[in-house]
Structures are given as C-alpha cells and as structure tokens.
Short mmCIF file of C-alpha atoms in Angstrom, two decimals:
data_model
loop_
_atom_site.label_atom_id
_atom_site.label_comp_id
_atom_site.label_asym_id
_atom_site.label_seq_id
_atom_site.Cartn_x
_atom_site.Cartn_y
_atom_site.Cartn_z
CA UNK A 250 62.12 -20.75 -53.17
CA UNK A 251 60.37 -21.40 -49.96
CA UNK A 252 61.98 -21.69 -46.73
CA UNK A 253 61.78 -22.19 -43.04
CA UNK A 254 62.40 -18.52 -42.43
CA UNK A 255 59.75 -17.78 -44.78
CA UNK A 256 57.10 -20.16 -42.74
CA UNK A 257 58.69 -18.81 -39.65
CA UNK A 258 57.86 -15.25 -40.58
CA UNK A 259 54.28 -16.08 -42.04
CA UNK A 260 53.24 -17.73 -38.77
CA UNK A 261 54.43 -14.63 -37.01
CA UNK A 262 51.77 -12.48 -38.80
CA UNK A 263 48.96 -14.65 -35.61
CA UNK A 264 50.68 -11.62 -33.82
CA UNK A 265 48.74 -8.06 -34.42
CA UNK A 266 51.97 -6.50 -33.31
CA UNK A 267 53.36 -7.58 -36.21
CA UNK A 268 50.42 -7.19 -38.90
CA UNK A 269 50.68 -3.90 -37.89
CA UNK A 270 54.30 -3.17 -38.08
CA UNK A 271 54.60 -4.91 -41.41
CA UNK A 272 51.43 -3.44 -42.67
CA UNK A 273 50.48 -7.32 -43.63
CA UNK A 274 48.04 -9.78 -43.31
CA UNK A 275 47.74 -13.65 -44.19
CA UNK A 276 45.01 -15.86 -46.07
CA UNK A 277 44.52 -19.30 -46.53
CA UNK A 278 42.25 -21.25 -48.81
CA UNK A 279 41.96 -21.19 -52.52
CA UNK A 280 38.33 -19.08 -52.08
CA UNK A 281 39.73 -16.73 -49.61
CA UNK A 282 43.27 -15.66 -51.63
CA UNK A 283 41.62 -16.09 -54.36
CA UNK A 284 38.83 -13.27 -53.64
CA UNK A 285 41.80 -11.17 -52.00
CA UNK A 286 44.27 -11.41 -54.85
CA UNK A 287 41.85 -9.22 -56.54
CA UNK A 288 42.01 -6.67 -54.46
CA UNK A 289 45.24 -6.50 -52.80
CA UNK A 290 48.99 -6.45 -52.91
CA UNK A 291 50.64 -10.37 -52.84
CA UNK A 292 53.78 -9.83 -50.79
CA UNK A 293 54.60 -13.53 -50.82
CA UNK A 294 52.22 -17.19 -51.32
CA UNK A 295 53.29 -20.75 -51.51
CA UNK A 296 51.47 -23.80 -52.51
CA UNK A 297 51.57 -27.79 -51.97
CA UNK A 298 51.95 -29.81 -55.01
CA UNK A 299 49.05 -31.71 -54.91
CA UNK A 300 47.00 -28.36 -54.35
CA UNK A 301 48.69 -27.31 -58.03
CA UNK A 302 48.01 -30.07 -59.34
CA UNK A 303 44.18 -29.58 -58.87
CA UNK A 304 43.66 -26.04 -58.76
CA UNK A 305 43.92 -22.86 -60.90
CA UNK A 306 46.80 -20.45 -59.65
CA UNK A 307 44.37 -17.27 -58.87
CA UNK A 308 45.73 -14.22 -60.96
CA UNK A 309 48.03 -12.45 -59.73
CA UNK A 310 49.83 -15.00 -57.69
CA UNK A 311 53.00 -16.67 -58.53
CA UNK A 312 53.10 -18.95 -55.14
CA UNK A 313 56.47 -21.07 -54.19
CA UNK A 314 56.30 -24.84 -53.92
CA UNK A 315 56.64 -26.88 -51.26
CA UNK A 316 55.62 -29.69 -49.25
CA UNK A 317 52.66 -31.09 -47.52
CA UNK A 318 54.99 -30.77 -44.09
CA UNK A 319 56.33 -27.49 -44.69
CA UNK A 320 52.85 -26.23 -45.45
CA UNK A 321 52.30 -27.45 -42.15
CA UNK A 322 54.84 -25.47 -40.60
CA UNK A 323 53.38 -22.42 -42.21
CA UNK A 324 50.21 -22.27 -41.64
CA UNK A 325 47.94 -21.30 -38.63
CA UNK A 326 45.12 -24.07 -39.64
CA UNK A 327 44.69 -27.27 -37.98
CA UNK A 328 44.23 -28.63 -41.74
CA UNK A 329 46.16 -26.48 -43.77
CA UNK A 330 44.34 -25.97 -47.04
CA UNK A 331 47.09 -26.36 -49.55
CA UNK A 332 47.45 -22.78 -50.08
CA UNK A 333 48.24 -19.41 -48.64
CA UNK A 334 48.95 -16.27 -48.94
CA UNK A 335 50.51 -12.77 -47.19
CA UNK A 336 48.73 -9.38 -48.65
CA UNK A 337 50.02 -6.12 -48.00
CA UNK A 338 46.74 -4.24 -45.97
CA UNK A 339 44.64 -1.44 -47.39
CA UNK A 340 45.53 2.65 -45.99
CA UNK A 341 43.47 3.26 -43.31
CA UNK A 342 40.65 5.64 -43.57
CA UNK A 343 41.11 8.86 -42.30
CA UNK A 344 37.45 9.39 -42.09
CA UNK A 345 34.62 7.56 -43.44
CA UNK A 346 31.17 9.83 -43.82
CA UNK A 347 28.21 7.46 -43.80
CA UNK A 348 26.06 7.46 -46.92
CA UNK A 349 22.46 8.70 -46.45
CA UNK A 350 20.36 6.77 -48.78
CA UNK A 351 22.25 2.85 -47.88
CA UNK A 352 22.64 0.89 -44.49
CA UNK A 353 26.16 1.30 -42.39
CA UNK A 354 26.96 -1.48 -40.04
CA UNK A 355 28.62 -0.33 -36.50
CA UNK A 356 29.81 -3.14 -33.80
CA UNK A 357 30.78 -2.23 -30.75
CA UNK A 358 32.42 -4.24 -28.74
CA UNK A 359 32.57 -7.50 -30.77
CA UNK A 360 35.58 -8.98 -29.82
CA UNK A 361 34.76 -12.63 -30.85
CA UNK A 362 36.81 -13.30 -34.59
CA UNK A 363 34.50 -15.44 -35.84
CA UNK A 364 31.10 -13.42 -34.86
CA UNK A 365 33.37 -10.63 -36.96
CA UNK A 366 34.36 -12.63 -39.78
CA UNK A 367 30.53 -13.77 -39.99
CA UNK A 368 29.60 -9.90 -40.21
CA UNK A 369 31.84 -8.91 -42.29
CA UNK A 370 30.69 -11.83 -45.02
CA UNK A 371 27.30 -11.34 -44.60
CA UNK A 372 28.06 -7.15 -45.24
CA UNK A 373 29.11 -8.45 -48.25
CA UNK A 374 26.51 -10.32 -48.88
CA UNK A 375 23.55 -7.50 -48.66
CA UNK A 376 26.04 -4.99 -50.20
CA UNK A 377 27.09 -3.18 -47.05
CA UNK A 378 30.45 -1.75 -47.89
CA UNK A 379 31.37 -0.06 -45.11
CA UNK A 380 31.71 -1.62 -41.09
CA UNK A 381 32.49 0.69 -38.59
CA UNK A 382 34.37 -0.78 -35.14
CA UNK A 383 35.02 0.65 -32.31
CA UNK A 384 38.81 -0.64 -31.14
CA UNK A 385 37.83 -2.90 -29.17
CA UNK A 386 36.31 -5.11 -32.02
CA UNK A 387 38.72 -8.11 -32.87
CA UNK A 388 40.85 -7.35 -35.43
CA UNK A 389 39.36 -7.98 -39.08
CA UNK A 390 43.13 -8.75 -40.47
CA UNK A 391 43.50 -11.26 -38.05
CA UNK A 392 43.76 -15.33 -39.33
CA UNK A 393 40.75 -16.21 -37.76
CA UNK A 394 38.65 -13.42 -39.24
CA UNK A 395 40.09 -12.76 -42.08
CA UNK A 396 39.49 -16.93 -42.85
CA UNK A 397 35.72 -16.52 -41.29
CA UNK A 398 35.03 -13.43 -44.20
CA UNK A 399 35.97 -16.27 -47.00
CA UNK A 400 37.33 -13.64 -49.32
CA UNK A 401 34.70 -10.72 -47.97
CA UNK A 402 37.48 -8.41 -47.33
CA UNK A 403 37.92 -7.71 -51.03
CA UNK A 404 34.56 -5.67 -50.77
CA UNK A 405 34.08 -4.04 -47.43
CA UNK A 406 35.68 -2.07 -45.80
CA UNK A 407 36.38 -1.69 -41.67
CA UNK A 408 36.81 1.71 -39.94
CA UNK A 409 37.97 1.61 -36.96
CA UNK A 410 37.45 4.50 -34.51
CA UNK A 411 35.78 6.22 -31.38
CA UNK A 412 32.01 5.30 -32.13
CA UNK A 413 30.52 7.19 -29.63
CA UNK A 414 32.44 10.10 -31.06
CA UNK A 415 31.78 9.42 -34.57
CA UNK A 416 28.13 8.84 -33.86
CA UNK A 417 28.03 12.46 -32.61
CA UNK A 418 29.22 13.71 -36.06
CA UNK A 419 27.05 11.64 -38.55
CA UNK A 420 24.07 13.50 -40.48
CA UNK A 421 21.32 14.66 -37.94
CA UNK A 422 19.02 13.23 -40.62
CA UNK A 423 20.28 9.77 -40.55
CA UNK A 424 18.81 7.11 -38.19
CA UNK A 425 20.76 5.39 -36.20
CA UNK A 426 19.18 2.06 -34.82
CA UNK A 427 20.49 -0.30 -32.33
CA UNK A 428 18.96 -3.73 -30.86
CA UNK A 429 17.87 -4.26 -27.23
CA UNK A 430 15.99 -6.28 -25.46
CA UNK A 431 13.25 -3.58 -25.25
CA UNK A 432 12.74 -1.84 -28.70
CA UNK A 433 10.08 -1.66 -30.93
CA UNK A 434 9.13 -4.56 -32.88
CA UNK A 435 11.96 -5.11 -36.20
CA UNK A 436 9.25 -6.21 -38.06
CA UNK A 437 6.69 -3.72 -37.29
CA UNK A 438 8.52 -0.89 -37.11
CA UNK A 439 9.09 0.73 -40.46
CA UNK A 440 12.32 0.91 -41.89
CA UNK A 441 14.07 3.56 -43.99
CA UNK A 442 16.39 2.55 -46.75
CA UNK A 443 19.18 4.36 -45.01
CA UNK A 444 20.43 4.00 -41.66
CA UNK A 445 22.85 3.04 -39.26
CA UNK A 446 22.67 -0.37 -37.55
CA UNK A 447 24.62 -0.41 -34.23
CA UNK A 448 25.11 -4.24 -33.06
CA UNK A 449 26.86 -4.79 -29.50
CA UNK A 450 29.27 -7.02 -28.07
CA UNK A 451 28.60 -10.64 -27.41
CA UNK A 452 28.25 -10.63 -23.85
CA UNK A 453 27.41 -6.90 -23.06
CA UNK A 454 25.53 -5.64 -25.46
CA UNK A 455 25.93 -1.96 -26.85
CA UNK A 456 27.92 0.06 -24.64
CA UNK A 457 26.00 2.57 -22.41
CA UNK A 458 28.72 5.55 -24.13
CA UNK A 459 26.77 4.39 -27.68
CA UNK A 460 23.42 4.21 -26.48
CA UNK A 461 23.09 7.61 -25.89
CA UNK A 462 23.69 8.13 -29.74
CA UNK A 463 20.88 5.30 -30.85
CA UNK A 464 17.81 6.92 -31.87
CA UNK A 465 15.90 3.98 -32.64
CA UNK A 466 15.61 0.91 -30.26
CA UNK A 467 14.56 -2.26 -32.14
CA UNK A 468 14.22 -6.04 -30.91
CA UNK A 469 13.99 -9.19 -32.23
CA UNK A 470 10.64 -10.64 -31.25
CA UNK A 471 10.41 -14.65 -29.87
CA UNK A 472 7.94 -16.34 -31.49
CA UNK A 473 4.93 -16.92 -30.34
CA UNK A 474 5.50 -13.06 -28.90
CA UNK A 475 6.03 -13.69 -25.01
CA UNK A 476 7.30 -17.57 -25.55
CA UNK A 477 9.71 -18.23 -22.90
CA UNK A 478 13.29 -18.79 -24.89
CA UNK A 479 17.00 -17.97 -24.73
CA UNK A 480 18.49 -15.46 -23.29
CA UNK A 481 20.06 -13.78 -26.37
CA UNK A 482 21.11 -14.40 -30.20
CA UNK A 483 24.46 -14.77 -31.18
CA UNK A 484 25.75 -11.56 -32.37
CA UNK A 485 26.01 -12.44 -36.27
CA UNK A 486 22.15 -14.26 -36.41
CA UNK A 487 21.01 -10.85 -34.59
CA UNK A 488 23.02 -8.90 -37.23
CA UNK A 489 22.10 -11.36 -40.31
CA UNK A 490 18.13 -10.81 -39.59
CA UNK A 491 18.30 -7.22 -38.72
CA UNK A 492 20.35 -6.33 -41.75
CA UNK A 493 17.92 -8.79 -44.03
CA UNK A 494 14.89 -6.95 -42.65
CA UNK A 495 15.97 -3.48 -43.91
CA UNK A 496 17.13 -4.99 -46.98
CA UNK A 497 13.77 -6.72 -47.63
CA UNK A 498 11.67 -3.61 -47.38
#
C-alpha cells in the first residue's frame, strides 16, 4: 500500500546524499522504468489508476496504486507521468580498461544533467557502452539525467574517476582525441575504429590537466569554412556529430 512516507522518502532520493547512502535511484515514465526494469533491482514503484488502465505493467514490477494527487506528491516532475519507480544502483567499477578495437566516451567536466542525460542516450544509441566521468560530471543517477537517458542506463555504463590519471594508464596504442577550437578537420582527418573521445565541460572546455593526455586535436568545421558563427556547440550536438563521424567511417 502506498503512503505519504513512501512519497516522502522517494522525493528524498533529488538528494545525491541520499542516492548514495541508500545505494538507490528513481525513474519516471513508462519508457524509462520500463527500459530499467530490465536491468535493475525494483526496490519499490507505484502507479495512478488511469496510467493502469492504459498501460502494460513492465515485467518485473508489481507497482502500488494510488492517486493522481499522491502521485503528485511523489514525484519530482512538473507533470508527473503516471508512473515511477526506485531501482537499487549497479556496483561500481573498480576499474574499467578501455577496449582497443571500439570508441570510449570521456566528459570532463560536464556538469549540466541534461547535456549528460543527452550523452548518455545517444552512447546508447551508436553502441558506446562505456562513459567515463571525471567527478565533477553531474551525477548520471540523478532525476534529471537519469529521465534525459529515457531508459539508456540499462545499456551503458558510467565510470567515474580521476581522468587525467586514468588517461595516463590506457593502452599507448589507443588514440585518444579531444575537440578544440583548433584541431584538425573531423571530417578530414581519418579516423580509426577505436579510440577515445574526450568531450569538455559546457563552459570551459577540456580541462588543461586532460589536455596534456589528448593526442589528437579535432574541430568541428563552420560551414562555409571561415563563416563567421557561434561561439561554441552545445556539448551533446558536439558529442552527437563527433561520435556519428567515427561511427560512419
């Protein structure tokens, strides 16, 4: 049976102090528990009536009933989705080696949840598994992430850790390309099917620490070449058409 407590305690999980105590994190949205309640632990879900009513129960979940204001009360949407649910998180990592012959994402310095969330789906989408942050990146178990993925959790991974020191223990053979504003040209420059593709923080860039590890500086050319335009890309365009362009070749 649902409860206040219960909403009480699921709205505390906005808090990363408490994700991480508990070792939980919450989704809302039919796609996004759905996608998750194939990978990970239920602890708890609850349901409006009219969502039942219209919707298949994804497996796995046996969700409480309640109201539409209740749902309210639970949820950390503006326009709760009739659904949600609190998953118990993955183990951490210890250590994750890079593959040699496939792409590995690394963000440093992202800090903005939806920029993260957009990552993290599009990973999923070119079948990156693997997204390594530095700790500074927002949390990818937070609401606002977690809802930007849309269920992209269930098949990548994050790793969070020292990048500049991890960069300094990857395979001397493997590439590691970041994206400035001086670089060779990402569509000229040839591009090996495995790499790692460092993308920096919104307002910064990649962090002078990581630089030092990039061996290959790319940039995303205006078009006409030269043609007076914005300053910058958004983080998650720059990372959806760099990560495309190794993908296509």
């Amino acid at each position: 049976m649902w409860s206040k407590n219960k909403s009480k305690y699921v709205r505390s999980l906005a808090m990363k102090k408490v994700r991480d105590a508990e070792g939980l994190f919450l989704a809302e949205g039919g796609k996004a528990v759905g996608e998750l309640a194939r990978c990970f632990e239920p602890v708890m879900a609850v349901a409006t009536e009219g969502w039942l009513a219209t919707h298949t129960v994804p497996a796995g979940l046996a969700p409480d009933v309640t109201d539409e204001g209740e749902m309210a009360r639970a949820s950390l949407m503006k326009s709760p989705q009739g659904i949600l649910a609190v998953f118990r998180k993955p183990k951490a990592e210890a250590q994750f080696v890079p593959p040699t012959d496939d792409l590995t994402l690394v963000l440093d310095g992202v800090q903005d949840p939806g920029n993260v969330g957009t990552i993290i789906r599009l990973a999923d989408w070119l079948g990156i598994g693997h997204v390594v942050c530095s700790p500074d990146v927002a949390d990818v178990f937070g609401p606002k992430v977690v809802q930007a993925t849309m269920g992209a959790l269930a098949r990548v991974r994050a790793f969070y850790t020292d990048v500049p020191a991890w960069l300094g223990k990857v395979p001397a053979a493997l590439p590691v390309y970041g994206t400035f504003m001086a670089g060779s040209n990402l569509y000229a420059e040839p591009l090996p099917q495995g790499a790692i593709v460092v993308m920096g923080s919104e307002g910064r860039g990649i962090s002078p620490e990581v630089e030092r590890r990039i061996t290959h500086r790319l940039t995303i050319p205006t078009f006409p070449p030269g043609r007076q335009a914005v300053e910058s890309l958004n983080v998650a365009v720059a990372t959806a058409m760099v990560c495309a362009e190794f993908r296509r070749r």
